[in-house]
């Protein structure tokens, strides 16, 4: 299992479009991917769960990945939430 704290750098936070992109990308990986925001554990493969968390710009979340491709999944999640290519 790997995890990393990430600050959301998307101006509108994780609203519908970026939540959809994140969920679609995380579904490409075998690993379980969880976003930890406050006391909530959010399934990063579910657009509805991500949107319901209402994660805003500048918030810090923990991304936790567990599985055979966990490092790749973590890197992809970081790129999507920090606008890094």
PDB file of N, CA, C and O in Angstrom:
ATOM      1  N   UNK A   1       0.850  -1.181   0.000  1.00  0.00           N
ATOM      2  CA  UNK A   1       0.000   0.000   0.000  1.00  0.00           C
ATOM      3  C   UNK A   1       0.891   1.237   0.000  1.00  0.00           C
ATOM      4  O   UNK A   1       1.897   1.292   0.687  1.00  0.00           O
ATOM      5  N   UNK A   2       0.492   2.212  -0.810  1.00  0.00           N
ATOM      6  CA  UNK A   2       1.179   3.498  -0.849  1.00  0.00           C
ATOM      7  C   UNK A   2       0.151   4.588  -0.624  1.00  0.00           C
ATOM      8  O   UNK A   2      -1.042   4.428  -0.937  1.00  0.00           O
ATOM      9  N   UNK A   3       0.600   5.695  -0.055  1.00  0.00           N
ATOM     10  CA  UNK A   3      -0.304   6.834   0.109  1.00  0.00           C
ATOM     11  C   UNK A   3       0.495   8.114   0.079  1.00  0.00           C
ATOM     12  O   UNK A   3       1.690   8.129   0.366  1.00  0.00           O
ATOM     13  N   UNK A   4      -0.199   9.173  -0.296  1.00  0.00           N
ATOM     14  CA  UNK A   4       0.442  10.476  -0.415  1.00  0.00           C
ATOM     15  C   UNK A   4      -0.584  11.568  -0.161  1.00  0.00           C
ATOM     16  O   UNK A   4      -1.742  11.455  -0.569  1.00  0.00           O
ATOM     17  N   UNK A   5      -0.145  12.625   0.513  1.00  0.00           N
ATOM     18  CA  UNK A   5      -0.992  13.797   0.700  1.00  0.00           C
ATOM     19  C   UNK A   5      -0.859  14.672  -0.537  1.00  0.00           C
ATOM     20  O   UNK A   5       0.254  14.944  -0.989  1.00  0.00           O
ATOM     21  N   UNK A   6      -1.988  15.096  -1.061  1.00  0.00           N
ATOM     22  CA  UNK A   6      -2.018  15.892  -2.279  1.00  0.00           C
ATOM     23  C   UNK A   6      -2.928  17.091  -2.063  1.00  0.00           C
ATOM     24  O   UNK A   6      -4.033  16.961  -1.532  1.00  0.00           O
ATOM     25  N   UNK A   7      -2.466  18.259  -2.500  1.00  0.00           N
ATOM     26  CA  UNK A   7      -3.298  19.465  -2.451  1.00  0.00           C
ATOM     27  C   UNK A   7      -3.990  19.614  -3.807  1.00  0.00           C
ATOM     28  O   UNK A   7      -3.339  19.603  -4.848  1.00  0.00           O
ATOM     29  N   UNK A   8      -5.303  19.750  -3.789  1.00  0.00           N
ATOM     30  CA  UNK A   8      -6.093  19.871  -5.014  1.00  0.00           C
ATOM     31  C   UNK A   8      -5.832  21.247  -5.625  1.00  0.00           C
ATOM     32  O   UNK A   8      -6.099  22.265  -5.009  1.00  0.00           O
ATOM     33  N   UNK A   9      -5.299  21.247  -6.843  1.00  0.00           N
ATOM     34  CA  UNK A   9      -4.951  22.490  -7.518  1.00  0.00           C
ATOM     35  C   UNK A   9      -5.901  22.837  -8.658  1.00  0.00           C
ATOM     36  O   UNK A   9      -5.613  23.708  -9.474  1.00  0.00           O
ATOM     37  N   UNK A  10      -7.031  22.175  -8.722  1.00  0.00           N
ATOM     38  CA  UNK A  10      -8.036  22.473  -9.738  1.00  0.00           C
ATOM     39  C   UNK A  10      -8.916  23.606  -9.221  1.00  0.00           C
ATOM     40  O   UNK A  10      -9.497  23.506  -8.140  1.00  0.00           O
ATOM     41  N   UNK A  11      -9.025  24.684  -9.976  1.00  0.00           N
ATOM     42  CA  UNK A  11      -9.725  25.899  -9.515  1.00  0.00           C
ATOM     43  C   UNK A  11     -11.132  25.652  -8.992  1.00  0.00           C
ATOM     44  O   UNK A  11     -11.557  26.268  -8.038  1.00  0.00           O
ATOM     45  N   UNK A  12     -11.880  24.766  -9.621  1.00  0.00           N
ATOM     46  CA  UNK A  12     -13.247  24.482  -9.174  1.00  0.00           C
ATOM     47  C   UNK A  12     -13.307  23.275  -8.242  1.00  0.00           C
ATOM     48  O   UNK A  12     -14.390  22.810  -7.894  1.00  0.00           O
ATOM     49  N   UNK A  13     -12.159  22.757  -7.863  1.00  0.00           N
ATOM     50  CA  UNK A  13     -12.141  21.574  -7.013  1.00  0.00           C
ATOM     51  C   UNK A  13     -12.531  20.341  -7.812  1.00  0.00           C
ATOM     52  O   UNK A  13     -12.445  20.321  -9.036  1.00  0.00           O
ATOM     53  N   UNK A  14     -12.986  19.319  -7.127  1.00  0.00           N
ATOM     54  CA  UNK A  14     -13.367  18.073  -7.797  1.00  0.00           C
ATOM     55  C   UNK A  14     -14.866  18.069  -8.081  1.00  0.00           C
ATOM     56  O   UNK A  14     -15.629  17.289  -7.536  1.00  0.00           O
ATOM     57  N   UNK A  15     -15.295  18.984  -8.962  1.00  0.00           N
ATOM     58  CA  UNK A  15     -16.693  19.030  -9.379  1.00  0.00           C
ATOM     59  C   UNK A  15     -16.932  17.953 -10.444  1.00  0.00           C
ATOM     60  O   UNK A  15     -16.081  17.085 -10.652  1.00  0.00           O
ATOM     61  N   UNK A  16     -18.038  18.007 -11.155  1.00  0.00           N
ATOM     62  CA  UNK A  16     -18.456  16.908 -12.016  1.00  0.00           C
ATOM     63  C   UNK A  16     -17.418  16.482 -13.057  1.00  0.00           C
ATOM     64  O   UNK A  16     -17.102  15.299 -13.168  1.00  0.00           O
ATOM     65  N   UNK A  17     -16.887  17.405 -13.835  1.00  0.00           N
ATOM     66  CA  UNK A  17     -15.970  17.019 -14.911  1.00  0.00           C
ATOM     67  C   UNK A  17     -14.691  16.387 -14.375  1.00  0.00           C
ATOM     68  O   UNK A  17     -14.328  15.279 -14.769  1.00  0.00           O
ATOM     69  N   UNK A  18     -13.949  17.063 -13.474  1.00  0.00           N
ATOM     70  CA  UNK A  18     -12.734  16.422 -12.987  1.00  0.00           C
ATOM     71  C   UNK A  18     -12.995  15.162 -12.164  1.00  0.00           C
ATOM     72  O   UNK A  18     -12.185  14.235 -12.168  1.00  0.00           O
ATOM     73  N   UNK A  19     -14.124  15.106 -11.477  1.00  0.00           N
ATOM     74  CA  UNK A  19     -14.468  13.885 -10.731  1.00  0.00           C
ATOM     75  C   UNK A  19     -14.671  12.733 -11.713  1.00  0.00           C
ATOM     76  O   UNK A  19     -14.230  11.606 -11.465  1.00  0.00           O
ATOM     77  N   UNK A  20     -15.314  13.017 -12.847  1.00  0.00           N
ATOM     78  CA  UNK A  20     -15.523  12.005 -13.867  1.00  0.00           C
ATOM     79  C   UNK A  20     -14.214  11.540 -14.483  1.00  0.00           C
ATOM     80  O   UNK A  20     -14.002  10.342 -14.708  1.00  0.00           O
ATOM     81  N   UNK A  21     -13.328  12.487 -14.754  1.00  0.00           N
ATOM     82  CA  UNK A  21     -12.013  12.138 -15.304  1.00  0.00           C
ATOM     83  C   UNK A  21     -11.210  11.296 -14.317  1.00  0.00           C
ATOM     84  O   UNK A  21     -10.569  10.313 -14.705  1.00  0.00           O
ATOM     85  N   UNK A  22     -11.251  11.686 -13.046  1.00  0.00           N
ATOM     86  CA  UNK A  22     -10.512  10.944 -12.022  1.00  0.00           C
ATOM     87  C   UNK A  22     -11.054   9.527 -11.888  1.00  0.00           C
ATOM     88  O   UNK A  22     -10.290   8.556 -11.885  1.00  0.00           O
ATOM     89  N   UNK A  23     -12.371   9.393 -11.784  1.00  0.00           N
ATOM     90  CA  UNK A  23     -12.974   8.066 -11.630  1.00  0.00           C
ATOM     91  C   UNK A  23     -12.677   7.189 -12.844  1.00  0.00           C
ATOM     92  O   UNK A  23     -12.325   6.010 -12.696  1.00  0.00           O
ATOM     93  N   UNK A  24     -12.781   7.758 -14.045  1.00  0.00           N
ATOM     94  CA  UNK A  24     -12.501   6.984 -15.261  1.00  0.00           C
ATOM     95  C   UNK A  24     -11.053   6.513 -15.283  1.00  0.00           C
ATOM     96  O   UNK A  24     -10.768   5.363 -15.630  1.00  0.00           O
ATOM     97  N   UNK A  25     -10.145   7.394 -14.910  1.00  0.00           N
ATOM     98  CA  UNK A  25      -8.719   7.018 -14.901  1.00  0.00           C
ATOM     99  C   UNK A  25      -8.434   5.962 -13.837  1.00  0.00           C
ATOM    100  O   UNK A  25      -7.708   5.000 -14.084  1.00  0.00           O
ATOM    101  N   UNK A  26      -9.002   6.113 -12.648  1.00  0.00           N
ATOM    102  CA  UNK A  26      -8.735   5.152 -11.572  1.00  0.00           C
ATOM    103  C   UNK A  26      -9.322   3.775 -11.886  1.00  0.00           C
ATOM    104  O   UNK A  26      -8.791   2.762 -11.445  1.00  0.00           O
ATOM    105  N   UNK A  27     -10.378   3.748 -12.690  1.00  0.00           N
ATOM    106  CA  UNK A  27     -10.967   2.463 -13.082  1.00  0.00           C
ATOM    107  C   UNK A  27     -10.083   1.680 -14.040  1.00  0.00           C
ATOM    108  O   UNK A  27     -10.323   0.502 -14.281  1.00  0.00           O
ATOM    109  N   UNK A  28      -9.050   2.295 -14.571  1.00  0.00           N
ATOM    110  CA  UNK A  28      -8.100   1.603 -15.443  1.00  0.00           C
ATOM    111  C   UNK A  28      -7.119   0.741 -14.648  1.00  0.00           C
ATOM    112  O   UNK A  28      -6.421  -0.075 -15.229  1.00  0.00           O
ATOM    113  N   UNK A  29      -7.076   0.952 -13.342  1.00  0.00           N
ATOM    114  CA  UNK A  29      -6.106   0.262 -12.485  1.00  0.00           C
ATOM    115  C   UNK A  29      -6.776  -0.847 -11.687  1.00  0.00           C
ATOM    116  O   UNK A  29      -7.939  -0.731 -11.297  1.00  0.00           O
ATOM    117  N   UNK A  30      -6.022  -1.887 -11.422  1.00  0.00           N
ATOM    118  CA  UNK A  30      -6.505  -3.002 -10.606  1.00  0.00           C
ATOM    119  C   UNK A  30      -6.553  -2.634  -9.124  1.00  0.00           C
ATOM    120  O   UNK A  30      -7.349  -3.169  -8.366  1.00  0.00           O
ATOM    121  N   UNK A  31      -5.683  -1.733  -8.719  1.00  0.00           N
ATOM    122  CA  UNK A  31      -5.561  -1.371  -7.298  1.00  0.00           C
ATOM    123  C   UNK A  31      -6.832  -0.729  -6.759  1.00  0.00           C
ATOM    124  O   UNK A  31      -7.581  -0.077  -7.491  1.00  0.00           O
ATOM    125  N   UNK A  32      -7.031  -0.895  -5.464  1.00  0.00           N
ATOM    126  CA  UNK A  32      -8.094  -0.170  -4.755  1.00  0.00           C
ATOM    127  C   UNK A  32      -7.555   1.230  -4.510  1.00  0.00           C
ATOM    128  O   UNK A  32      -6.430   1.403  -4.033  1.00  0.00           O
ATOM    129  N   UNK A  33      -8.315   2.257  -4.873  1.00  0.00           N
ATOM    130  CA  UNK A  33      -7.877   3.644  -4.708  1.00  0.00           C
ATOM    131  C   UNK A  33      -8.898   4.367  -3.831  1.00  0.00           C
ATOM    132  O   UNK A  33     -10.084   4.409  -4.144  1.00  0.00           O
ATOM    133  N   UNK A  34      -8.406   4.923  -2.740  1.00  0.00           N
ATOM    134  CA  UNK A  34      -9.263   5.603  -1.777  1.00  0.00           C
ATOM    135  C   UNK A  34      -8.759   7.020  -1.552  1.00  0.00           C
ATOM    136  O   UNK A  34      -7.559   7.242  -1.392  1.00  0.00           O
ATOM    137  N   UNK A  35      -9.681   7.975  -1.538  1.00  0.00           N
ATOM    138  CA  UNK A  35      -9.358   9.348  -1.164  1.00  0.00           C
ATOM    139  C   UNK A  35      -9.782   9.524   0.280  1.00  0.00           C
ATOM    140  O   UNK A  35     -10.901   9.163   0.646  1.00  0.00           O
ATOM    141  N   UNK A  36      -8.904  10.063   1.089  1.00  0.00           N
ATOM    142  CA  UNK A  36      -9.239  10.322   2.487  1.00  0.00           C
ATOM    143  C   UNK A  36      -9.302  11.831   2.664  1.00  0.00           C
ATOM    144  O   UNK A  36      -8.318  12.544   2.448  1.00  0.00           O
ATOM    145  N   UNK A  37     -10.481  12.308   3.018  1.00  0.00           N
ATOM    146  CA  UNK A  37     -10.756  13.738   3.128  1.00  0.00           C
ATOM    147  C   UNK A  37     -11.471  13.965   4.448  1.00  0.00           C
ATOM    148  O   UNK A  37     -12.618  13.547   4.619  1.00  0.00           O
ATOM    149  N   UNK A  38     -10.778  14.584   5.398  1.00  0.00           N
ATOM    150  CA  UNK A  38     -11.342  14.723   6.740  1.00  0.00           C
ATOM    151  C   UNK A  38     -11.488  13.334   7.334  1.00  0.00           C
ATOM    152  O   UNK A  38     -10.547  12.553   7.345  1.00  0.00           O
ATOM    153  N   UNK A  39     -12.679  13.007   7.751  1.00  0.00           N
ATOM    154  CA  UNK A  39     -12.908  11.664   8.311  1.00  0.00           C
ATOM    155  C   UNK A  39     -13.636  10.748   7.313  1.00  0.00           C
ATOM    156  O   UNK A  39     -14.132   9.701   7.686  1.00  0.00           O
ATOM    157  N   UNK A  40     -13.673  11.169   6.036  1.00  0.00           N
ATOM    158  CA  UNK A  40     -14.357  10.399   5.002  1.00  0.00           C
ATOM    159  C   UNK A  40     -13.360   9.569   4.197  1.00  0.00           C
ATOM    160  O   UNK A  40     -12.283  10.044   3.864  1.00  0.00           O
ATOM    161  N   UNK A  41     -13.746   8.345   3.870  1.00  0.00           N
ATOM    162  CA  UNK A  41     -13.000   7.514   2.936  1.00  0.00           C
ATOM    163  C   UNK A  41     -13.850   7.398   1.680  1.00  0.00           C
ATOM    164  O   UNK A  41     -14.981   6.925   1.736  1.00  0.00           O
ATOM    165  N   UNK A  42     -13.298   7.849   0.551  1.00  0.00           N
ATOM    166  CA  UNK A  42     -14.054   7.971  -0.685  1.00  0.00           C
ATOM    167  C   UNK A  42     -13.488   7.015  -1.727  1.00  0.00           C
ATOM    168  O   UNK A  42     -12.278   7.001  -1.973  1.00  0.00           O
ATOM    169  N   UNK A  43     -14.363   6.251  -2.360  1.00  0.00           N
ATOM    170  CA  UNK A  43     -13.963   5.356  -3.440  1.00  0.00           C
ATOM    171  C   UNK A  43     -13.626   6.203  -4.667  1.00  0.00           C
ATOM    172  O   UNK A  43     -14.510   6.821  -5.261  1.00  0.00           O
ATOM    173  N   UNK A  44     -12.351   6.229  -5.057  1.00  0.00           N
ATOM    174  CA  UNK A  44     -11.908   7.073  -6.167  1.00  0.00           C
ATOM    175  C   UNK A  44     -12.330   6.527  -7.522  1.00  0.00           C
ATOM    176  O   UNK A  44     -12.086   7.159  -8.541  1.00  0.00           O
ATOM    177  N   UNK A  45     -12.977   5.382  -7.552  1.00  0.00           N
ATOM    178  CA  UNK A  45     -13.462   4.819  -8.809  1.00  0.00           C
ATOM    179  C   UNK A  45     -14.942   5.138  -9.026  1.00  0.00           C
ATOM    180  O   UNK A  45     -15.532   4.707  -9.999  1.00  0.00           O
ATOM    181  N   UNK A  46     -15.521   5.926  -8.128  1.00  0.00           N
ATOM    182  CA  UNK A  46     -16.940   6.281  -8.208  1.00  0.00           C
ATOM    183  C   UNK A  46     -17.109   7.797  -8.336  1.00  0.00           C
ATOM    184  O   UNK A  46     -16.814   8.545  -7.405  1.00  0.00           O
ATOM    185  N   UNK A  47     -17.601   8.243  -9.493  1.00  0.00           N
ATOM    186  CA  UNK A  47     -17.816   9.673  -9.706  1.00  0.00           C
ATOM    187  C   UNK A  47     -18.778  10.241  -8.668  1.00  0.00           C
ATOM    188  O   UNK A  47     -18.574  11.341  -8.164  1.00  0.00           O
ATOM    189  N   UNK A  48     -19.821   9.490  -8.328  1.00  0.00           N
ATOM    190  CA  UNK A  48     -20.805   9.987  -7.358  1.00  0.00           C
ATOM    191  C   UNK A  48     -20.192  10.167  -5.976  1.00  0.00           C
ATOM    192  O   UNK A  48     -20.472  11.157  -5.288  1.00  0.00           O
ATOM    193  N   UNK A  49     -19.356   9.230  -5.564  1.00  0.00           N
ATOM    194  CA  UNK A  49     -18.704   9.352  -4.253  1.00  0.00           C
ATOM    195  C   UNK A  49     -17.758  10.546  -4.220  1.00  0.00           C
ATOM    196  O   UNK A  49     -17.708  11.286  -3.230  1.00  0.00           O
ATOM    197  N   UNK A  50     -17.019  10.747  -5.315  1.00  0.00           N
ATOM    198  CA  UNK A  50     -16.085  11.887  -5.367  1.00  0.00           C
ATOM    199  C   UNK A  50     -16.854  13.191  -5.320  1.00  0.00           C
ATOM    200  O   UNK A  50     -16.508  14.100  -4.557  1.00  0.00           O
ATOM    201  N   UNK A  51     -17.912  13.308  -6.124  1.00  0.00           N
ATOM    202  CA  UNK A  51     -18.695  14.545  -6.138  1.00  0.00           C
ATOM    203  C   UNK A  51     -19.363  14.810  -4.787  1.00  0.00           C
ATOM    204  O   UNK A  51     -19.419  15.955  -4.334  1.00  0.00           O
ATOM    205  N   UNK A  52     -19.855  13.764  -4.142  1.00  0.00           N
ATOM    206  CA  UNK A  52     -20.532  13.923  -2.848  1.00  0.00           C
ATOM    207  C   UNK A  52     -19.590  14.443  -1.766  1.00  0.00           C
ATOM    208  O   UNK A  52     -20.028  15.098  -0.826  1.00  0.00           O
ATOM    209  N   UNK A  53     -18.295  14.191  -1.915  1.00  0.00           N
ATOM    210  CA  UNK A  53     -17.329  14.651  -0.919  1.00  0.00           C
ATOM    211  C   UNK A  53     -17.116  16.164  -0.975  1.00  0.00           C
ATOM    212  O   UNK A  53     -16.662  16.764  -0.003  1.00  0.00           O
ATOM    213  N   UNK A  54     -17.453  16.794  -2.103  1.00  0.00           N
ATOM    214  CA  UNK A  54     -17.344  18.249  -2.276  1.00  0.00           C
ATOM    215  C   UNK A  54     -15.945  18.771  -1.921  1.00  0.00           C
ATOM    216  O   UNK A  54     -15.790  19.696  -1.135  1.00  0.00           O
ATOM    217  N   UNK A  55     -14.939  18.177  -2.535  1.00  0.00           N
ATOM    218  CA  UNK A  55     -13.549  18.574  -2.278  1.00  0.00           C
ATOM    219  C   UNK A  55     -13.248  19.829  -3.081  1.00  0.00           C
ATOM    220  O   UNK A  55     -13.385  19.853  -4.296  1.00  0.00           O
ATOM    221  N   UNK A  56     -12.834  20.879  -2.392  1.00  0.00           N
ATOM    222  CA  UNK A  56     -12.635  22.185  -3.003  1.00  0.00           C
ATOM    223  C   UNK A  56     -11.165  22.455  -3.322  1.00  0.00           C
ATOM    224  O   UNK A  56     -10.266  21.784  -2.822  1.00  0.00           O
ATOM    225  N   UNK A  57     -10.949  23.487  -4.126  1.00  0.00           N
ATOM    226  CA  UNK A  57      -9.612  23.951  -4.477  1.00  0.00           C
ATOM    227  C   UNK A  57      -8.804  24.241  -3.207  1.00  0.00           C
ATOM    228  O   UNK A  57      -9.307  24.828  -2.255  1.00  0.00           O
ATOM    229  N   UNK A  58      -7.575  23.804  -3.193  1.00  0.00           N
ATOM    230  CA  UNK A  58      -6.670  24.081  -2.079  1.00  0.00           C
ATOM    231  C   UNK A  58      -6.758  23.091  -0.933  1.00  0.00           C
ATOM    232  O   UNK A  58      -5.922  23.117  -0.035  1.00  0.00           O
ATOM    233  N   UNK A  59      -7.771  22.224  -0.942  1.00  0.00           N
ATOM    234  CA  UNK A  59      -7.907  21.236   0.133  1.00  0.00           C
ATOM    235  C   UNK A  59      -6.830  20.163  -0.005  1.00  0.00           C
ATOM    236  O   UNK A  59      -6.439  19.806  -1.114  1.00  0.00           O
ATOM    237  N   UNK A  60      -6.376  19.667   1.121  1.00  0.00           N
ATOM    238  CA  UNK A  60      -5.409  18.580   1.106  1.00  0.00           C
ATOM    239  C   UNK A  60      -6.129  17.273   1.395  1.00  0.00           C
ATOM    240  O   UNK A  60      -6.911  17.184   2.343  1.00  0.00           O
ATOM    241  N   UNK A  61      -5.874  16.292   0.546  1.00  0.00           N
ATOM    242  CA  UNK A  61      -6.463  14.972   0.733  1.00  0.00           C
ATOM    243  C   UNK A  61      -5.337  13.941   0.713  1.00  0.00           C
ATOM    244  O   UNK A  61      -4.241  14.215   0.257  1.00  0.00           O
ATOM    245  N   UNK A  62      -5.625  12.781   1.213  1.00  0.00           N
ATOM    246  CA  UNK A  62      -4.688  11.664   1.145  1.00  0.00           C
ATOM    247  C   UNK A  62      -5.214  10.680   0.123  1.00  0.00           C
ATOM    248  O   UNK A  62      -6.387  10.322   0.153  1.00  0.00           O
ATOM    249  N   UNK A  63      -4.342  10.298  -0.800  1.00  0.00           N
ATOM    250  CA  UNK A  63      -4.689   9.273  -1.789  1.00  0.00           C
ATOM    251  C   UNK A  63      -3.981   7.998  -1.359  1.00  0.00           C
ATOM    252  O   UNK A  63      -2.770   7.986  -1.160  1.00  0.00           O
ATOM    253  N   UNK A  64      -4.756   6.947  -1.208  1.00  0.00           N
ATOM    254  CA  UNK A  64      -4.238   5.660  -0.746  1.00  0.00           C
ATOM    255  C   UNK A  64      -4.525   4.617  -1.823  1.00  0.00           C
ATOM    256  O   UNK A  64      -5.664   4.474  -2.265  1.00  0.00           O
ATOM    257  N   UNK A  65      -3.476   3.935  -2.277  1.00  0.00           N
ATOM    258  CA  UNK A  65      -3.611   2.920  -3.324  1.00  0.00           C
ATOM    259  C   UNK A  65      -3.059   1.599  -2.812  1.00  0.00           C
ATOM    260  O   UNK A  65      -1.995   1.573  -2.188  1.00  0.00           O
ATOM    261  N   UNK A  66      -3.774   0.539  -3.097  1.00  0.00           N
ATOM    262  CA  UNK A  66      -3.359  -0.779  -2.633  1.00  0.00           C
ATOM    263  C   UNK A  66      -3.610  -1.808  -3.733  1.00  0.00           C
ATOM    264  O   UNK A  66      -4.754  -2.042  -4.117  1.00  0.00           O
ATOM    265  N   UNK A  67      -2.515  -2.382  -4.239  1.00  0.00           N
ATOM    266  CA  UNK A  67      -2.652  -3.401  -5.270  1.00  0.00           C
ATOM    267  C   UNK A  67      -1.413  -3.472  -6.131  1.00  0.00           C
ATOM    268  O   UNK A  67      -0.422  -2.788  -5.906  1.00  0.00           O
ATOM    269  N   UNK A  68      -1.488  -4.301  -7.157  1.00  0.00           N
ATOM    270  CA  UNK A  68      -0.311  -4.580  -7.972  1.00  0.00           C
ATOM    271  C   UNK A  68       0.186  -3.380  -8.780  1.00  0.00           C
ATOM    272  O   UNK A  68       1.368  -3.286  -9.081  1.00  0.00           O
ATOM    273  N   UNK A  69      -0.684  -2.444  -9.133  1.00  0.00           N
ATOM    274  CA  UNK A  69      -0.275  -1.268  -9.905  1.00  0.00           C
ATOM    275  C   UNK A  69      -0.458   0.023  -9.092  1.00  0.00           C
ATOM    276  O   UNK A  69      -0.731   1.086  -9.642  1.00  0.00           O
ATOM    277  N   UNK A  70      -0.255  -0.079  -7.793  1.00  0.00           N
ATOM    278  CA  UNK A  70      -0.525   1.034  -6.877  1.00  0.00           C
ATOM    279  C   UNK A  70       0.304   2.282  -7.175  1.00  0.00           C
ATOM    280  O   UNK A  70      -0.197   3.402  -7.063  1.00  0.00           O
ATOM    281  N   UNK A  71       1.557   2.128  -7.542  1.00  0.00           N
ATOM    282  CA  UNK A  71       2.396   3.303  -7.814  1.00  0.00           C
ATOM    283  C   UNK A  71       1.920   4.054  -9.056  1.00  0.00           C
ATOM    284  O   UNK A  71       1.892   5.291  -9.070  1.00  0.00           O
ATOM    285  N   UNK A  72       1.538   3.317 -10.082  1.00  0.00           N
ATOM    286  CA  UNK A  72       1.011   3.952 -11.296  1.00  0.00           C
ATOM    287  C   UNK A  72      -0.297   4.672 -11.004  1.00  0.00           C
ATOM    288  O   UNK A  72      -0.523   5.788 -11.482  1.00  0.00           O
ATOM    289  N   UNK A  73      -1.168   4.044 -10.236  1.00  0.00           N
ATOM    290  CA  UNK A  73      -2.451   4.658  -9.882  1.00  0.00           C
ATOM    291  C   UNK A  73      -2.237   5.932  -9.068  1.00  0.00           C
ATOM    292  O   UNK A  73      -2.888   6.952  -9.321  1.00  0.00           O
ATOM    293  N   UNK A  74      -1.317   5.887  -8.129  1.00  0.00           N
ATOM    294  CA  UNK A  74      -1.028   7.068  -7.306  1.00  0.00           C
ATOM    295  C   UNK A  74      -0.495   8.209  -8.158  1.00  0.00           C
ATOM    296  O   UNK A  74      -0.917   9.358  -8.020  1.00  0.00           O
ATOM    297  N   UNK A  75       0.405   7.900  -9.071  1.00  0.00           N
ATOM    298  CA  UNK A  75       0.949   8.927  -9.959  1.00  0.00           C
ATOM    299  C   UNK A  75      -0.118   9.554 -10.832  1.00  0.00           C
ATOM    300  O   UNK A  75      -0.146  10.783 -11.028  1.00  0.00           O
ATOM    301  N   UNK A  76      -1.014   8.742 -11.363  1.00  0.00           N
ATOM    302  CA  UNK A  76      -2.086   9.247 -12.200  1.00  0.00           C
ATOM    303  C   UNK A  76      -3.039  10.145 -11.403  1.00  0.00           C
ATOM    304  O   UNK A  76      -3.444  11.208 -11.874  1.00  0.00           O
ATOM    305  N   UNK A  77      -3.374   9.737 -10.200  1.00  0.00           N
ATOM    306  CA  UNK A  77      -4.260  10.552  -9.355  1.00  0.00           C
ATOM    307  C   UNK A  77      -3.620  11.886  -9.043  1.00  0.00           C
ATOM    308  O   UNK A  77      -4.280  12.937  -9.113  1.00  0.00           O
ATOM    309  N   UNK A  78      -2.336  11.873  -8.740  1.00  0.00           N
ATOM    310  CA  UNK A  78      -1.641  13.126  -8.441  1.00  0.00           C
ATOM    311  C   UNK A  78      -1.642  14.049  -9.646  1.00  0.00           C
ATOM    312  O   UNK A  78      -1.931  15.243  -9.523  1.00  0.00           O
ATOM    313  N   UNK A  79      -1.352  13.519 -10.819  1.00  0.00           N
ATOM    314  CA  UNK A  79      -1.338  14.352 -12.035  1.00  0.00           C
ATOM    315  C   UNK A  79      -2.703  14.982 -12.289  1.00  0.00           C
ATOM    316  O   UNK A  79      -2.781  16.157 -12.638  1.00  0.00           O
ATOM    317  N   UNK A  80      -3.760  14.221 -12.108  1.00  0.00           N
ATOM    318  CA  UNK A  80      -5.098  14.744 -12.387  1.00  0.00           C
ATOM    319  C   UNK A  80      -5.532  15.821 -11.399  1.00  0.00           C
ATOM    320  O   UNK A  80      -6.285  16.720 -11.750  1.00  0.00           O
ATOM    321  N   UNK A  81      -5.101  15.730 -10.160  1.00  0.00           N
ATOM    322  CA  UNK A  81      -5.553  16.692  -9.151  1.00  0.00           C
ATOM    323  C   UNK A  81      -4.632  17.891  -8.985  1.00  0.00           C
ATOM    324  O   UNK A  81      -4.993  18.865  -8.342  1.00  0.00           O
ATOM    325  N   UNK A  82      -3.437  17.813  -9.600  1.00  0.00           N
ATOM    326  CA  UNK A  82      -2.497  18.920  -9.471  1.00  0.00           C
ATOM    327  C   UNK A  82      -2.184  19.577 -10.802  1.00  0.00           C
ATOM    328  O   UNK A  82      -1.318  20.448 -10.871  1.00  0.00           O
ATOM    329  N   UNK A  83      -2.880  19.157 -11.848  1.00  0.00           N
ATOM    330  CA  UNK A  83      -2.697  19.737 -13.183  1.00  0.00           C
ATOM    331  C   UNK A  83      -1.287  19.534 -13.722  1.00  0.00           C
ATOM    332  O   UNK A  83      -0.768  20.366 -14.447  1.00  0.00           O
ATOM    333  N   UNK A  84      -0.636  18.444 -13.323  1.00  0.00           N
ATOM    334  CA  UNK A  84       0.709  18.157 -13.830  1.00  0.00           C
ATOM    335  C   UNK A  84       0.621  17.130 -14.947  1.00  0.00           C
ATOM    336  O   UNK A  84      -0.119  16.179 -14.864  1.00  0.00           O
ATOM    337  N   UNK A  85       1.413  17.342 -15.983  1.00  0.00           N
ATOM    338  CA  UNK A  85       1.408  16.394 -17.110  1.00  0.00           C
ATOM    339  C   UNK A  85       2.477  15.361 -16.978  1.00  0.00           C
ATOM    340  O   UNK A  85       3.487  15.392 -16.565  1.00  0.00           O
TER     341      UNK A  85
END
